[in-house]
Tab-separated table of C-alpha atoms and ligand atoms in Angstrom:
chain	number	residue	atom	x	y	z
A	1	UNK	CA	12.421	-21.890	-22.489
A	2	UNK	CA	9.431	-22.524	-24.430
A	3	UNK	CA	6.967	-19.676	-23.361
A	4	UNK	CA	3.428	-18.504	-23.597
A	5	UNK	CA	2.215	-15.319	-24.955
A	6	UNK	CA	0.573	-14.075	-22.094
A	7	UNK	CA	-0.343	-14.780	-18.492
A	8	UNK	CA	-2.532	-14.143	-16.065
A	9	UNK	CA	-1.396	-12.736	-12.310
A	10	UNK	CA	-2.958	-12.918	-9.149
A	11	UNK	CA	-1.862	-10.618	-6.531
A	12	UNK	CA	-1.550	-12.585	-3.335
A	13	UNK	CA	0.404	-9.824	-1.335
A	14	UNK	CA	-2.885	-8.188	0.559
A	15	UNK	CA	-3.446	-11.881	2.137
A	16	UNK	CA	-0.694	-14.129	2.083
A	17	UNK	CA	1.883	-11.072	2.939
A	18	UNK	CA	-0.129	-9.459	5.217
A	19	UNK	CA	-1.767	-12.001	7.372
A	20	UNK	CA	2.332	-13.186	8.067
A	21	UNK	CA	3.021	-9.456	9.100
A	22	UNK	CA	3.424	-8.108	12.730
A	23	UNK	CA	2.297	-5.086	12.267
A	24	UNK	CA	-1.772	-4.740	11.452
A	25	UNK	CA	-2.376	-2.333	8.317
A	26	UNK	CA	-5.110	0.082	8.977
A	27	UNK	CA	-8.688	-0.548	6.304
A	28	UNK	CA	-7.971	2.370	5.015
A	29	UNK	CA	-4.109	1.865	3.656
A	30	UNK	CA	-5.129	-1.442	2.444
A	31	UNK	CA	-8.092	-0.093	0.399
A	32	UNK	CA	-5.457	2.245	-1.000
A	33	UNK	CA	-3.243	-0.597	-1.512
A	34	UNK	CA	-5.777	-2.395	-3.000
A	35	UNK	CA	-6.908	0.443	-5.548
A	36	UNK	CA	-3.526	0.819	-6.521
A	37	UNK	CA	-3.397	-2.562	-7.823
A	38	UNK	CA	-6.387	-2.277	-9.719
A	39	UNK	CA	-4.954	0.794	-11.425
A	40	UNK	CA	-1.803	-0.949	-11.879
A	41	UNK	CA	-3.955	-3.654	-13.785
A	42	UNK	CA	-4.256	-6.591	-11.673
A	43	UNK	CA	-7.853	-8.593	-12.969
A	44	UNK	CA	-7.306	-10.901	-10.297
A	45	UNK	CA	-6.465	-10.107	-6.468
A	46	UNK	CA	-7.068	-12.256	-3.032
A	47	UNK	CA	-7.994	-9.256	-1.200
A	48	UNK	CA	-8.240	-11.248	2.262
A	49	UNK	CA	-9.697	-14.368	3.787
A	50	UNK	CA	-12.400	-15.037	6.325
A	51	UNK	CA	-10.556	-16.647	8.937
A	52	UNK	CA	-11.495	-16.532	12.410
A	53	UNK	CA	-10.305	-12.471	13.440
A	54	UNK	CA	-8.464	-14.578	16.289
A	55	UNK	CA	-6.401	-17.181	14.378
A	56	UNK	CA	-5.658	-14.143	11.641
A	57	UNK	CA	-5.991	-10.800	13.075
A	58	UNK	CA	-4.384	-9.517	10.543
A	59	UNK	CA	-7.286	-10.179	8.154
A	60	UNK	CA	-10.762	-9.099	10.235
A	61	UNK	CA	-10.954	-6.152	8.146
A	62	UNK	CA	-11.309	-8.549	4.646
A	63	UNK	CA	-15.112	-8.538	4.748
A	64	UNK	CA	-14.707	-4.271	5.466
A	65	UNK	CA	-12.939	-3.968	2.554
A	66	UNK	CA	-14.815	-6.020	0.452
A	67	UNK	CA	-17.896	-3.473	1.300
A	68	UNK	CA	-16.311	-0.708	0.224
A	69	UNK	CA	-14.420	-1.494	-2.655
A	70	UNK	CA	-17.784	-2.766	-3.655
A	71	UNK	CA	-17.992	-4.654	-7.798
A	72	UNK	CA	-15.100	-3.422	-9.957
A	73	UNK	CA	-16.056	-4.771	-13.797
A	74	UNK	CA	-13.466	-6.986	-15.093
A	75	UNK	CA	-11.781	-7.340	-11.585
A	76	UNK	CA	-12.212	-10.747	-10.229
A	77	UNK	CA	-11.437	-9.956	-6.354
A	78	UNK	CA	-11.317	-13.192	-3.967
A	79	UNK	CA	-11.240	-14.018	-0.436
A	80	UNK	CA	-9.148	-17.179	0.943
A	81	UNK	CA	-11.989	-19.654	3.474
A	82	UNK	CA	-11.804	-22.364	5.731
A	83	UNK	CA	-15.009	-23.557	5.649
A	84	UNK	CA	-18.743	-22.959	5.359
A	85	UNK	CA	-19.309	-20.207	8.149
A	86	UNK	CA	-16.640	-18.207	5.351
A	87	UNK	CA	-18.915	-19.001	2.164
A	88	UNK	CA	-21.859	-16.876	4.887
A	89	UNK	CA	-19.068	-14.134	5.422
A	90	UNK	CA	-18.562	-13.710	1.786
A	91	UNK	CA	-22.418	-13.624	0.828
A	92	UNK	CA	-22.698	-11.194	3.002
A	93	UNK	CA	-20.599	-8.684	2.398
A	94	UNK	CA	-20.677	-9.272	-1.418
A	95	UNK	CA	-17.605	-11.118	-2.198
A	96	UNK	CA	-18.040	-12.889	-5.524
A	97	UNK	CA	-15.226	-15.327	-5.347
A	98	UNK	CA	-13.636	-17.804	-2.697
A	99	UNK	CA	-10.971	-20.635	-2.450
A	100	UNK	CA	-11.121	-23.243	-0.203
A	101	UNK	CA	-7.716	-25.116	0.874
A	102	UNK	CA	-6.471	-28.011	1.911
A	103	UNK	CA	-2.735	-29.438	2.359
A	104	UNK	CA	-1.663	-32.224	0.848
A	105	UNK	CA	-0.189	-34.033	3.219
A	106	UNK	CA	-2.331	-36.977	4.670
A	107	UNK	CA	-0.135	-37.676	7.970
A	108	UNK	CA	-0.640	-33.679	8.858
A	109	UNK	CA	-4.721	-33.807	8.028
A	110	UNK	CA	-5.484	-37.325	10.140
A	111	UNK	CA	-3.491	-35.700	12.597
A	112	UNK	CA	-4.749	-32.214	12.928
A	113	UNK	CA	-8.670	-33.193	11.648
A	114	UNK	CA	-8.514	-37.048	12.159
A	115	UNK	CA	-9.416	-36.855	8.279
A	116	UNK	CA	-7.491	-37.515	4.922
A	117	UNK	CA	-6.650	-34.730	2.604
A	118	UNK	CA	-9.873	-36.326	0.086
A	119	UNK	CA	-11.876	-36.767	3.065
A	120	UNK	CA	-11.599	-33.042	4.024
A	121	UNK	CA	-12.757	-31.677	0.550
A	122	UNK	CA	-15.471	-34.238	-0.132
A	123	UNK	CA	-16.414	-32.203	3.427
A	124	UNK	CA	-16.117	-29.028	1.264
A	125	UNK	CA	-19.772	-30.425	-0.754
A	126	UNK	CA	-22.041	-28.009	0.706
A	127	UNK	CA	-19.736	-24.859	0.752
A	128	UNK	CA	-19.700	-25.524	-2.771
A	129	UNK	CA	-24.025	-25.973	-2.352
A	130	UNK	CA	-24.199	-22.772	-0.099
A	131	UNK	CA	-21.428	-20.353	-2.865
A	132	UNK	CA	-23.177	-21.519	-6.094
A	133	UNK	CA	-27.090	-20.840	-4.606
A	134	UNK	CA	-25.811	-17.275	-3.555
A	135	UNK	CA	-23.715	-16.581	-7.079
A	136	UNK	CA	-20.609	-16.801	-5.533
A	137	UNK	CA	-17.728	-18.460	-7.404
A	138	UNK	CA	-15.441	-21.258	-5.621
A	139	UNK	CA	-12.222	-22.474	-6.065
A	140	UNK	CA	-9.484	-25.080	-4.210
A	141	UNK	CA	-6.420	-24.806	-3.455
A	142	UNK	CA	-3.800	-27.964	-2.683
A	143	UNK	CA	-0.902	-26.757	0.146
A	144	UNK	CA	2.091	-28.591	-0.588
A	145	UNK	CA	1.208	-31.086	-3.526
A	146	UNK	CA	5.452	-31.039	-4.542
A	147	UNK	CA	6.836	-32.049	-0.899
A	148	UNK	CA	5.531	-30.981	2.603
A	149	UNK	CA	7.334	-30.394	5.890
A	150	UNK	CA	5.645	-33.018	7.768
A	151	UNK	CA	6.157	-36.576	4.758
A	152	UNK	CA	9.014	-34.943	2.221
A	153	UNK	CA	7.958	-35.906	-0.987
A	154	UNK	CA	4.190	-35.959	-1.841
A	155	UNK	CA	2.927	-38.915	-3.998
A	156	UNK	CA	1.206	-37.900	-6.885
A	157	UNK	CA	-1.468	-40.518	-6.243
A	158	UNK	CA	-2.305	-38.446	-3.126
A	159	UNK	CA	-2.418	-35.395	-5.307
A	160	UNK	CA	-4.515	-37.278	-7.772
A	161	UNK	CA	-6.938	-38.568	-4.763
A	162	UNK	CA	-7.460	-34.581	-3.845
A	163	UNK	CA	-7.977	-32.937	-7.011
A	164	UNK	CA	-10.525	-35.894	-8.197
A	165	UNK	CA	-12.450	-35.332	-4.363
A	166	UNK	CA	-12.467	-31.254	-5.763
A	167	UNK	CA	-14.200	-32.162	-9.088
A	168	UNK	CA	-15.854	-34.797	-7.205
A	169	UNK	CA	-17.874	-31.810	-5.295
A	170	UNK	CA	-17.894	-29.589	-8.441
A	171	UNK	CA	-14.923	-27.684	-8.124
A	172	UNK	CA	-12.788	-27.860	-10.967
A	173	UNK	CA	-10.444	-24.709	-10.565
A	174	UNK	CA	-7.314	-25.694	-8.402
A	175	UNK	CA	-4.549	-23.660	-7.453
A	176	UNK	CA	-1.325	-25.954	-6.582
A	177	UNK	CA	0.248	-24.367	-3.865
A	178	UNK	CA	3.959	-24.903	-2.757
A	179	UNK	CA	3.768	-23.570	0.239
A	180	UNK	CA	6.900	-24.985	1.906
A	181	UNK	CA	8.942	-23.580	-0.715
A	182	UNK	CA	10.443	-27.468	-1.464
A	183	UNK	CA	9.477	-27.555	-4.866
A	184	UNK	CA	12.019	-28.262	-7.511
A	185	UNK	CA	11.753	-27.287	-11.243
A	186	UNK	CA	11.873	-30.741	-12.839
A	187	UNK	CA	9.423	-31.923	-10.135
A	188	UNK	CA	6.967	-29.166	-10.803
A	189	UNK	CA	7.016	-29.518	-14.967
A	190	UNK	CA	6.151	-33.377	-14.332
A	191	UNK	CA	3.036	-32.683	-12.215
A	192	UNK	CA	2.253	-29.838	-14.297
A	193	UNK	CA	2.067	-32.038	-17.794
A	194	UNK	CA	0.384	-34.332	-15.594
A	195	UNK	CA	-2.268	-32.789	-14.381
A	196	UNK	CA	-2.833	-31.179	-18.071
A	197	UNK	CA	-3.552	-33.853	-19.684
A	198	UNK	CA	-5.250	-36.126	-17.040
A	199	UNK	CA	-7.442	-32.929	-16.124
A	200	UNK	CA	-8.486	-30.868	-19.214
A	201	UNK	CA	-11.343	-29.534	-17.807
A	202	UNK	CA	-9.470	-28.131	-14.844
A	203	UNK	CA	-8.413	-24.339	-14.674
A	204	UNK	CA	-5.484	-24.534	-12.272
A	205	UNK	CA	-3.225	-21.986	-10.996
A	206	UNK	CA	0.295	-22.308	-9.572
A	207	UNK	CA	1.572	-20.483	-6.420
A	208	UNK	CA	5.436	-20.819	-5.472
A	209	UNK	CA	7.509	-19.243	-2.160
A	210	UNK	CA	10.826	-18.358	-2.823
A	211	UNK	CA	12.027	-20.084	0.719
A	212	UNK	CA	14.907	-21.337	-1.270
A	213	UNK	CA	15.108	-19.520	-4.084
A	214	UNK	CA	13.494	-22.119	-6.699
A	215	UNK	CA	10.187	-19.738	-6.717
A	216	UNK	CA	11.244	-18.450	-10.189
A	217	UNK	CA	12.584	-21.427	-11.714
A	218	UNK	CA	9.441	-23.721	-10.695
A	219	UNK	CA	7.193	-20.892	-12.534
A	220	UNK	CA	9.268	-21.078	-15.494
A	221	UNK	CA	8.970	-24.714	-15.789
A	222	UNK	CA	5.434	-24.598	-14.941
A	223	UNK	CA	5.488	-22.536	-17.632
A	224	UNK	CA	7.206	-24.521	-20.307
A	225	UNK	CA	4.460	-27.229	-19.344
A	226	UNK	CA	1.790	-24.857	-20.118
A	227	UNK	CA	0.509	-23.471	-17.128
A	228	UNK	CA	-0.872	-19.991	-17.039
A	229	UNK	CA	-2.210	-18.666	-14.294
A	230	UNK	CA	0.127	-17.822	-11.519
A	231	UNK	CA	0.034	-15.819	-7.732
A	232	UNK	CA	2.323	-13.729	-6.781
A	233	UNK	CA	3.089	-11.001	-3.968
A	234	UNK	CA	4.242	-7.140	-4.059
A	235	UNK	CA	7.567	-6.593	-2.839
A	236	UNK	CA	7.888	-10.454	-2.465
A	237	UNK	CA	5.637	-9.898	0.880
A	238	UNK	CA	5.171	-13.229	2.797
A	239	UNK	CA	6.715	-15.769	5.629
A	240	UNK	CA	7.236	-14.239	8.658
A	241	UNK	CA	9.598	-11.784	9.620
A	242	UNK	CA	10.825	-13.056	12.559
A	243	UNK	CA	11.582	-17.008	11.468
A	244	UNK	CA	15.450	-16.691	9.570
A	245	UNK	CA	15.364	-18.169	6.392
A	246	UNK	CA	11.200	-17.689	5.560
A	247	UNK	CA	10.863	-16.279	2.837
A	248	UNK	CA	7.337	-15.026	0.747
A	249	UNK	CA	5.778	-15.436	-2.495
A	250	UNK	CA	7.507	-14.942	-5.941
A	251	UNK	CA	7.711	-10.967	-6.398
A	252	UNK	CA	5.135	-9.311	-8.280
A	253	UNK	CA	7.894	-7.197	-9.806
A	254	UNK	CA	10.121	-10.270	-10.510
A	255	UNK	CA	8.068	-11.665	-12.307
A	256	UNK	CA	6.195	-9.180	-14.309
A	257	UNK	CA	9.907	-7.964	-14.905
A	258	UNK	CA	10.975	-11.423	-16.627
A	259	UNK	CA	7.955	-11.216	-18.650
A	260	UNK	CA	8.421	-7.548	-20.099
A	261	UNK	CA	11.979	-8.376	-20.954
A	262	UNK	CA	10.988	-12.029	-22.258
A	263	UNK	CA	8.171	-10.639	-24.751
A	264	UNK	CA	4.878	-13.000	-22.613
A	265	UNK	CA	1.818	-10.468	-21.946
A	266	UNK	CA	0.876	-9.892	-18.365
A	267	UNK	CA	-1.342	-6.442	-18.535
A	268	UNK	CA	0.045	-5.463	-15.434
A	269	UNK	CA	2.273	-1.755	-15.282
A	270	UNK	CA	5.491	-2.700	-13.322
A	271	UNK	CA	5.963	0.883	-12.359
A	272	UNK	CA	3.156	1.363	-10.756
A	273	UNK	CA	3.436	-1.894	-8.869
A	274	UNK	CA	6.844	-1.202	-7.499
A	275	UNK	CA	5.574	2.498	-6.491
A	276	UNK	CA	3.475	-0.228	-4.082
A	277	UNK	CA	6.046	-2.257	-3.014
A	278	UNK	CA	8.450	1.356	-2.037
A	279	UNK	CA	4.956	2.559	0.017
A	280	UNK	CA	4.365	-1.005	1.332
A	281	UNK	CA	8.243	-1.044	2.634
A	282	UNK	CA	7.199	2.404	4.192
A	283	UNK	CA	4.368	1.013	6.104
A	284	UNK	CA	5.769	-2.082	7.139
A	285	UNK	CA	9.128	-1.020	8.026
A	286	UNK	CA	11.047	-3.396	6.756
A	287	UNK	CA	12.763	-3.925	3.350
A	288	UNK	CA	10.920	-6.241	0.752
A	289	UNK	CA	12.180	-9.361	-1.122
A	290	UNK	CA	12.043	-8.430	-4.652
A	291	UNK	CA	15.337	-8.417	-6.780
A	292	UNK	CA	13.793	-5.639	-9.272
A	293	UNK	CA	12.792	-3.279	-6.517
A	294	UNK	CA	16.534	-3.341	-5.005
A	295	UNK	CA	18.411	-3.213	-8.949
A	296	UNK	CA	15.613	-1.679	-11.020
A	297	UNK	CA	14.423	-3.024	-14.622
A	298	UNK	CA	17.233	-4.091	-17.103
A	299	UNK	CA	15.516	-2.384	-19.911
A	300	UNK	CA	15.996	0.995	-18.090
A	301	UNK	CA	19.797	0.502	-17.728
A	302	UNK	CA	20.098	-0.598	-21.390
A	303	UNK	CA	18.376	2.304	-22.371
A	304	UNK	CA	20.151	4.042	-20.569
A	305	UNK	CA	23.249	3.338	-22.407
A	306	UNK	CA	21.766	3.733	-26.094
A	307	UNK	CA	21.307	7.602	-25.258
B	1	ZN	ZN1	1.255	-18.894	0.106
């Protein structure tokens, strides 16, 4: 595998775990959560989003915490929104970061919003007018962009037509966001080179489910293609716990572990994240989806036999 020196993590867990979790985590636990990953040094972390409370219960508390977490330096902490009335929500309670999102799949957007995938972000314009007069950074994010549940495959025309509507608007850091867990490896390296080199003055990140256990493969060869940026989730947190066979983001753990034992930088303290994942377990109840957390690091069993 060829492999870069270092990478940067986004921990996803505190939205895209929790919002998919039955039981609602008290501000105050997530705050603690959320500290923890600081100290465990995360400079990147979706603390929430600013969904309507009754679409996401789960996540009314994300403009709370953003309050009283308040600025950390060097900590770039963002907030998942659906629209313009969530650029207001993060002005106000002094969130300096957002990402917008659509999916890729036209059938599902002309169906649902009687609008095409483009169509939707060129809608995005004055989210993008109402974050950048207020100092507040904005992102995109493209559900899907590999294959989607509702047309299979996705053409990469129709991924080209989206990401040219987000620089279109002025948005030119895109997350690509395989959602439905469908991505294969070879698939994701070829949109990944793609994108590269028809986009160079896009930032993009990458964000893979493990629904069929391809999570850690596709990052690998989005890797090899030269991607950088990825999300991931503590404990593996993510899909819903009462659909068999769902499954949640890569693991935190999994994949800080590969990277420790593979020599690429990631500045984030894998102890300290998988003391998370053991409290998050506690809180949720239920056990987590992270290989490392269940076996522990290989380094520490190797060691364990030089003594
Ligand atoms: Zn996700």
């Amino acid at each position: 595998m060829k492999q870069p020196s270092a990478i940067t993590l986004c921990e996803v867990g505190l939205r895209d775990g929790l919002q998919n979790e039955a039981v609602l985590l008290p501000t105050e636990e997530k705050l603690s959560l959320l500290r923890g990953l600081i100290d465990a040094g995360f400079k990147v972390i979706e603390v929430g989003s600013f969904m309507h409370p009754k679409a996401v219960p789960q996540m009314a508390d994300t403009d709370q915490l953003f309050r009283q977490i308040g600025e950390v330096p060097g900590v770039e902490l963002r907030a998942l929104i659906p629209n313009l009335r969530g650029v207001q929500r993060a002005i106000d309670c002094g969130c300096k970061k957002v990402k917008l999102n659509v999916s890729a799949s036209t059938q599902h957007n002309l169906k649902n919003l009687n609008m095409t995938p483009q169509q939707s972000v060129a809608g995005f314009a004055p989210c993008v007018e109402a974050a950048t007069a207020a100092g507040v950074e904005i992102s995109g994010s493209i559900s899907m962009p590999f294959a989607s549940i509702w047309e299979g495959v996705t053409p990469v025309e129709t991924v080209e037509g989206i990401i040219e509507a987000y620089l279109a608007v002025g948005i030119d850091e895109i997350s690509l966001s395989d959602a439905s867990g469908m991505a294969t490896p070879k698939q994701v390296e070829n949109l990944c080179s793609h994108v590269l080199q028809k986009y160079p003055t896009a930032r993009w990140w990458l964000h893979f489910h493990n629904t069929r256990g391809m999570a850690m493969a596709n990052m690998i060869a989005a890797m090899d293609a030269g991607m950088t940026q990825f999300d991931t989730s503590f404990g593996g947190l993510g899909g819903c716990p009462f659909v068999p066979g769902a499954a949640g983001n890569i693991s935190t753990e999994d994949v800080v572990h590969l990277c420790d034992e593979s020599g690429i930088e990631t500045g984030i303290d894998i102890t300290k994240v998988m003391e998370l994942s053991r409290k998050l377990q506690e809180l949720l109840g239920h056990g987590m989806e992270s290989y490392v957390l269940r076996a522990g690091r290989s380094s520490d069993l190797i060691a364990a036999h030089q003594e």
